[in-house]
Amino acid sequence: MQQHLEDLIHTHRHWTGQGNVATYIPELGKQQPDLLGISVCEADGSRWQAGDWQTPFTIQSISKVVTFVCVLLDNDYETLTKTISVAPTADGFNSIVNLETKNEHRPLNAMINSGAIASIALVKGDTMETKYRRILAMMQAMTGRETLQVNEAVYQSEKRTGDRNRALAFYMKSTGIIQGNVDELLDAYFKLCSVEVTCEDIAVMAAVLACDGRSPVTGKTLFDAKTARIVKAVMTTCGMYDGSGEFAVDVGMPGKSGVGGGIMAVSPRKMGIGVMGPALDPKGNSLGGWKLLQSLSRDWDLNIF
Ligand code: DON
């Protein structure tokens, strides 16, 4: 297993030369483009890693998976889908167009920016700070790492340049999808995106989903199987944004990407996989990470279809 992962890193690192690091958040533009790492956490908790798996990066949109878990736990599913649906999208992760033209102003799903921002507002808590703390605590529980924290430079950079997210949030406030203080809500969103993780953290989080809500590392049950099933279903159809269809064909596992270069992939009942490569394809998904997962899925027969 170990040798296989090392060989894969060796044979796939060249893909990092064909992508670009995200620059719309200036701090992310400073990332080293040729990094490539992988971590696997099996259902019995054993872990295997190779390449730059220890290099920290910001979780970015992979945090949307954790927010989705919390919003599902804190709301009745039928009621929740009246505000945020579980429909796929053919547009980019920060697209605003659907909010006006489709779906009665509801965000299409919780994996895109509008859906994640609206989800934070619906998590239990009297203040945005309490909601943020609840989601961060779930992230810490899922990774088994209480020391997880926000990368302050990335957070400030996101906050300074997050006007598209502000547009999405204010638009949703105007249509009644969200209530409350929009600036505080966005602050929670920016902080959640800026939490620093490693491939191992992502793999362990994915393993919790693979094990239907139970952490194979800490042994704790963090959520129920129904919640895990809904999250994995929406990851499959929407986790890679407008690249979700191709990812389903190429990799065939529930996945979620982030512009920090991470991708989380879940092999139900078998393992969680975390990959990282900050050089992205034009849709904002890690190019090297995608290719790594494609090969691993083929070699280990992980395609769920
Ligand atoms: O909202 C943003 O722009 C980022 N903080 C997160 C976006 C993201 O990770 C998209 N993923 N591929």
Short mmCIF file of C-alpha atoms and ligand atoms in Angstrom, two decimals:
data_model
loop_
_atom_site.label_atom_id
_atom_site.label_comp_id
_atom_site.label_asym_id
_atom_site.label_seq_id
_atom_site.Cartn_x
_atom_site.Cartn_y
_atom_site.Cartn_z
CA MET A 1 0.00 0.00 0.00
CA GLN A 2 2.73 2.40 1.08
CA GLN A 3 4.86 1.67 -1.97
CA HIS A 4 1.87 2.06 -4.24
CA LEU A 5 1.07 5.53 -2.88
CA GLU A 6 4.70 6.60 -3.25
CA ASP A 7 4.79 5.33 -6.84
CA LEU A 8 1.56 7.21 -7.61
CA ILE A 9 2.98 10.48 -6.27
CA HIS A 10 6.09 9.95 -8.36
CA THR A 11 4.20 9.23 -11.58
CA HIS A 12 1.58 11.98 -11.12
CA ARG A 13 3.58 14.96 -9.93
CA HIS A 14 4.04 16.20 -13.51
CA TRP A 15 0.30 17.03 -13.65
CA THR A 16 0.90 19.85 -11.18
CA GLY A 17 2.75 21.69 -13.96
CA GLN A 18 -0.45 21.89 -16.00
CA GLY A 19 -2.60 23.73 -13.47
CA ASN A 20 -2.51 27.08 -11.70
CA VAL A 21 -2.76 28.07 -8.06
CA ALA A 22 -5.81 30.19 -7.16
CA THR A 23 -4.96 33.89 -7.26
CA TYR A 24 -8.37 35.51 -6.68
CA ILE A 25 -7.52 35.21 -2.99
CA PRO A 26 -4.04 36.76 -3.09
CA GLU A 27 -2.70 34.77 -0.16
CA LEU A 28 -3.51 31.49 -1.95
CA GLY A 29 -1.47 32.72 -4.90
CA LYS A 30 1.65 32.28 -2.75
CA GLN A 31 1.22 28.50 -2.59
CA GLN A 32 3.88 26.26 -4.12
CA PRO A 33 2.28 24.79 -7.28
CA ASP A 34 4.25 21.54 -7.50
CA LEU A 35 3.13 20.13 -4.15
CA LEU A 36 1.32 16.79 -4.26
CA GLY A 37 0.34 14.65 -1.30
CA ILE A 38 -2.00 11.84 -0.38
CA SER A 39 -3.30 10.23 2.78
CA VAL A 40 -5.57 7.22 3.14
CA CYS A 41 -7.47 6.33 6.31
CA GLU A 42 -9.00 2.87 6.27
CA ALA A 43 -12.22 1.89 8.04
CA ASP A 44 -10.17 0.30 10.85
CA GLY A 45 -8.30 3.59 11.39
CA SER A 46 -4.98 2.56 9.80
CA ARG A 47 -3.34 5.34 7.79
CA TRP A 48 -1.05 5.43 4.79
CA GLN A 49 0.54 8.54 3.35
CA ALA A 50 2.95 9.74 0.67
CA GLY A 51 4.36 12.89 -0.92
CA ASP A 52 3.62 16.26 0.68
CA TRP A 53 0.93 14.89 2.96
CA GLN A 54 2.21 16.84 5.96
CA THR A 55 2.22 20.24 4.27
CA PRO A 56 -0.62 22.37 5.65
CA PHE A 57 -3.11 24.03 3.32
CA THR A 58 -6.45 25.74 3.85
CA ILE A 59 -9.53 23.56 3.76
CA GLN A 60 -11.56 26.07 1.67
CA SER A 61 -14.69 24.52 0.21
CA ILE A 62 -14.13 21.13 1.82
CA SER A 63 -15.45 22.92 4.92
CA LYS A 64 -18.85 22.94 3.16
CA VAL A 65 -19.13 19.21 3.88
CA VAL A 66 -18.84 19.88 7.63
CA THR A 67 -21.30 22.78 7.47
CA PHE A 68 -23.71 20.51 5.60
CA VAL A 69 -23.40 17.83 8.30
CA CYS A 70 -24.23 20.41 10.99
CA VAL A 71 -27.16 21.97 9.13
CA LEU A 72 -28.65 18.51 8.52
CA LEU A 73 -28.30 17.63 12.21
CA ASP A 74 -29.89 20.90 13.31
CA ASN A 75 -32.86 21.00 10.88
CA ASP A 76 -35.58 18.73 9.64
CA TYR A 77 -34.56 17.57 6.14
CA GLU A 78 -37.89 18.35 4.45
CA THR A 79 -37.94 21.84 5.94
CA LEU A 80 -34.30 22.46 5.08
CA THR A 81 -34.81 21.65 1.41
CA LYS A 82 -37.43 24.40 1.21
CA THR A 83 -34.48 26.79 1.67
CA ILE A 84 -31.52 24.88 0.17
CA SER A 85 -32.18 22.14 -2.35
CA VAL A 86 -30.07 19.14 -3.38
CA ALA A 87 -29.98 19.84 -7.12
CA PRO A 88 -26.78 19.80 -9.21
CA THR A 89 -25.39 22.82 -11.01
CA ALA A 90 -23.62 23.36 -14.30
CA ASP A 91 -22.18 26.68 -13.14
CA GLY A 92 -19.05 27.65 -11.21
CA PHE A 93 -18.77 27.47 -7.42
CA ASN A 94 -19.47 31.16 -6.84
CA SER A 95 -22.09 31.63 -9.54
CA ILE A 96 -24.92 34.04 -8.75
CA VAL A 97 -27.10 33.48 -11.81
CA ASN A 98 -29.19 30.59 -10.49
CA LEU A 99 -30.27 32.50 -7.41
CA GLU A 100 -32.27 34.83 -9.59
CA THR A 101 -33.37 32.65 -12.46
CA LYS A 102 -33.99 29.17 -11.02
CA ASN A 103 -35.22 27.23 -8.02
CA GLU A 104 -37.36 30.01 -6.45
CA HIS A 105 -34.22 31.84 -5.25
CA ARG A 106 -33.05 28.82 -3.26
CA PRO A 107 -29.36 27.87 -3.54
CA LEU A 108 -29.19 24.72 -5.65
CA ASN A 109 -27.17 22.79 -3.07
CA ALA A 110 -24.98 23.15 0.01
CA MET A 111 -21.72 22.42 -1.85
CA ILE A 112 -21.68 25.71 -3.77
CA ASN A 113 -20.92 29.04 -2.11
CA SER A 114 -24.50 30.34 -1.92
CA GLY A 115 -25.70 27.08 -0.36
CA ALA A 116 -22.86 26.94 2.16
CA ILE A 117 -23.39 30.55 3.25
CA ALA A 118 -27.13 29.96 3.66
CA SER A 119 -26.39 26.74 5.55
CA ILE A 120 -24.20 28.45 8.16
CA ALA A 121 -27.12 30.75 9.01
CA LEU A 122 -29.33 27.71 9.65
CA VAL A 123 -26.92 25.96 12.02
CA LYS A 124 -27.95 25.98 15.69
CA GLY A 125 -26.67 28.95 17.69
CA ASP A 126 -27.84 32.34 18.96
CA THR A 127 -25.06 34.27 17.26
CA MET A 128 -23.01 33.80 14.09
CA GLU A 129 -19.99 33.25 16.35
CA THR A 130 -21.78 30.35 18.10
CA LYS A 131 -22.75 28.84 14.74
CA TYR A 132 -19.15 29.16 13.55
CA ARG A 133 -17.87 27.52 16.77
CA ARG A 134 -20.32 24.64 16.34
CA ILE A 135 -19.11 23.93 12.79
CA LEU A 136 -15.44 24.29 13.80
CA ALA A 137 -16.03 21.87 16.69
CA MET A 138 -17.51 19.34 14.25
CA MET A 139 -14.47 19.80 12.00
CA GLN A 140 -12.21 19.15 14.98
CA ALA A 141 -14.24 16.10 15.97
CA MET A 142 -14.19 14.71 12.42
CA THR A 143 -10.43 15.16 12.04
CA GLY A 144 -9.80 14.14 15.64
CA ARG A 145 -7.63 17.23 15.98
CA GLU A 146 -8.65 19.82 18.55
CA THR A 147 -5.74 22.01 17.55
CA LEU A 148 -7.14 22.85 14.10
CA GLN A 149 -7.09 26.60 13.59
CA VAL A 150 -7.68 29.39 11.14
CA ASN A 151 -4.79 30.58 8.96
CA GLU A 152 -5.04 34.27 9.80
CA ALA A 153 -3.32 35.55 6.63
CA VAL A 154 -5.65 33.56 4.34
CA TYR A 155 -8.70 34.60 6.37
CA GLN A 156 -7.79 38.28 6.10
CA SER A 157 -7.05 37.88 2.39
CA GLU A 158 -10.43 36.20 1.79
CA LYS A 159 -12.20 38.87 3.78
CA ARG A 160 -10.55 41.67 1.81
CA THR A 161 -11.37 40.16 -1.57
CA GLY A 162 -14.65 38.32 -0.90
CA ASP A 163 -16.98 40.64 -2.77
CA ARG A 164 -18.60 37.89 -4.83
CA ASN A 165 -19.55 36.09 -1.64
CA ARG A 166 -20.88 39.38 -0.24
CA ALA A 167 -23.00 39.74 -3.38
CA LEU A 168 -24.36 36.21 -2.96
CA ALA A 169 -25.18 36.77 0.71
CA PHE A 170 -26.84 40.18 0.27
CA TYR A 171 -28.82 38.83 -2.67
CA MET A 172 -30.04 35.94 -0.52
CA LYS A 173 -30.96 38.34 2.26
CA SER A 174 -33.03 40.37 -0.21
CA THR A 175 -35.00 37.26 -1.21
CA GLY A 176 -35.53 36.07 2.38
CA ILE A 177 -33.30 32.98 2.11
CA ILE A 178 -31.10 34.27 4.93
CA GLN A 179 -31.76 36.48 7.90
CA GLY A 180 -29.48 38.23 10.34
CA ASN A 181 -26.22 40.11 10.09
CA VAL A 182 -24.66 39.39 6.70
CA ASP A 183 -21.17 40.64 7.59
CA GLU A 184 -21.00 38.36 10.63
CA LEU A 185 -22.31 35.46 8.55
CA LEU A 186 -19.64 36.02 5.90
CA ASP A 187 -17.00 36.29 8.57
CA ALA A 188 -17.95 32.80 9.76
CA TYR A 189 -17.81 31.54 6.15
CA PHE A 190 -14.38 33.10 5.49
CA LYS A 191 -12.99 31.69 8.74
CA LEU A 192 -14.30 28.19 8.02
CA CYS A 193 -12.68 28.26 4.57
CA SER A 194 -9.38 29.35 6.13
CA VAL A 195 -8.92 26.50 8.61
CA GLU A 196 -5.54 24.88 8.06
CA VAL A 197 -5.46 21.12 7.50
CA THR A 198 -3.25 18.37 6.08
CA CYS A 199 -4.06 15.47 3.73
CA GLU A 200 -4.34 13.28 6.81
CA ASP A 201 -7.05 15.50 8.32
CA ILE A 202 -9.04 15.31 5.09
CA ALA A 203 -8.60 11.52 4.87
CA VAL A 204 -9.79 11.05 8.47
CA MET A 205 -12.82 13.31 7.86
CA ALA A 206 -13.65 11.30 4.75
CA ALA A 207 -13.28 8.08 6.75
CA VAL A 208 -15.96 9.30 9.18
CA LEU A 209 -18.33 9.59 6.21
CA ALA A 210 -17.15 6.21 4.88
CA CYS A 211 -18.03 4.71 8.30
CA ASP A 212 -21.51 6.32 8.35
CA GLY A 213 -20.71 8.94 10.98
CA ARG A 214 -18.38 7.02 13.28
CA SER A 215 -14.74 8.07 13.49
CA PRO A 216 -12.45 5.07 13.00
CA VAL A 217 -9.70 7.08 14.69
CA THR A 218 -11.42 8.24 17.90
CA GLY A 219 -14.17 5.58 17.95
CA LYS A 220 -16.79 8.28 18.55
CA THR A 221 -20.10 8.40 16.68
CA LEU A 222 -20.45 11.98 15.47
CA PHE A 223 -23.62 11.71 13.40
CA ASP A 224 -26.11 9.17 12.12
CA ALA A 225 -25.99 7.06 8.97
CA LYS A 226 -28.87 8.95 7.34
CA THR A 227 -26.95 12.22 7.59
CA ALA A 228 -23.83 10.55 6.19
CA ARG A 229 -25.86 9.14 3.29
CA ILE A 230 -27.34 12.53 2.34
CA VAL A 231 -23.92 14.21 2.52
CA LYS A 232 -22.30 11.55 0.33
CA ALA A 233 -25.15 11.74 -2.19
CA VAL A 234 -24.82 15.52 -2.55
CA MET A 235 -21.01 15.25 -2.70
CA THR A 236 -21.42 12.80 -5.60
CA THR A 237 -23.71 15.06 -7.60
CA CYS A 238 -22.35 18.49 -6.59
CA GLY A 239 -19.03 18.20 -4.71
CA MET A 240 -16.84 19.11 -7.67
CA TYR A 241 -19.20 21.85 -8.93
CA ASP A 242 -19.57 21.83 -12.70
CA GLY A 243 -16.88 19.12 -12.77
CA SER A 244 -19.01 16.70 -10.74
CA GLY A 245 -20.18 14.65 -13.72
CA GLU A 246 -16.65 14.16 -15.04
CA PHE A 247 -15.40 13.30 -11.55
CA ALA A 248 -18.14 10.67 -11.20
CA VAL A 249 -16.99 9.11 -14.46
CA ASP A 250 -13.23 9.44 -13.85
CA VAL A 251 -13.10 8.63 -10.12
CA GLY A 252 -16.55 7.33 -9.16
CA MET A 253 -16.55 8.32 -5.48
CA PRO A 254 -18.29 11.05 -3.47
CA GLY A 255 -15.79 13.94 -3.57
CA LYS A 256 -15.35 17.53 -2.45
CA SER A 257 -12.71 19.96 -3.59
CA GLY A 258 -11.33 23.24 -2.25
CA VAL A 259 -9.35 25.99 -3.98
CA GLY A 260 -6.53 25.43 -1.46
CA GLY A 261 -5.83 22.31 -3.56
CA GLY A 262 -7.45 19.67 -1.39
CA ILE A 263 -9.89 16.98 -2.49
CA MET A 264 -11.73 14.68 -0.11
CA ALA A 265 -12.94 11.35 -1.51
CA VAL A 266 -15.03 8.74 0.27
CA SER A 267 -14.96 5.04 -0.47
CA PRO A 268 -18.05 3.87 1.43
CA ARG A 269 -17.29 1.36 4.21
CA LYS A 270 -13.69 1.04 2.99
CA MET A 271 -11.69 4.24 3.44
CA GLY A 272 -11.37 8.01 3.32
CA ILE A 273 -8.84 9.64 1.02
CA GLY A 274 -7.34 13.14 1.23
CA VAL A 275 -5.21 14.53 -1.59
CA MET A 276 -3.60 17.93 -2.01
CA GLY A 277 -2.10 19.71 -5.01
CA PRO A 278 -2.58 23.49 -5.16
CA ALA A 279 -2.31 23.68 -8.97
CA LEU A 280 -5.96 23.76 -10.09
CA ASP A 281 -7.87 23.09 -13.29
CA PRO A 282 -10.03 25.91 -14.75
CA LYS A 283 -13.04 24.81 -12.63
CA GLY A 284 -11.11 25.21 -9.37
CA ASN A 285 -10.37 21.52 -8.71
CA SER A 286 -6.86 20.21 -7.94
CA LEU A 287 -5.48 18.82 -11.19
CA GLY A 288 -2.83 16.52 -9.70
CA GLY A 289 -5.22 15.48 -6.93
CA TRP A 290 -7.90 14.55 -9.44
CA LYS A 291 -5.47 12.46 -11.52
CA LEU A 292 -4.15 10.74 -8.39
CA LEU A 293 -7.67 9.79 -7.33
CA GLN A 294 -8.49 8.59 -10.83
CA SER A 295 -5.54 6.19 -10.80
CA LEU A 296 -6.13 5.04 -7.23
CA SER A 297 -9.79 4.36 -7.95
CA ARG A 298 -8.82 2.22 -10.93
CA ASP A 299 -5.99 0.38 -9.14
CA TRP A 300 -7.97 -0.40 -5.99
CA ASP A 301 -11.35 -0.84 -7.69
CA LEU A 302 -12.99 1.97 -5.68
CA ASN A 303 -15.45 3.21 -8.30
CA ILE A 304 -18.90 2.90 -6.70
CA PHE A 305 -20.63 2.69 -10.07
O1 DON B 1 -15.63 31.23 -1.40
C1 DON B 1 -14.49 31.17 -1.77
O2 DON B 1 -14.13 31.84 -2.70
C2 DON B 1 -13.46 30.25 -1.14
N1 DON B 1 -13.13 30.65 0.14
C3 DON B 1 -13.85 28.82 -1.22
C4 DON B 1 -14.05 28.41 -2.62
C5 DON B 1 -13.59 27.06 -2.96
O3 DON B 1 -12.82 26.42 -2.30
C6 DON B 1 -14.06 26.55 -4.25
N2 DON B 1 -13.53 25.24 -4.49
N3 DON B 1 -13.05 24.65 -5.35
#
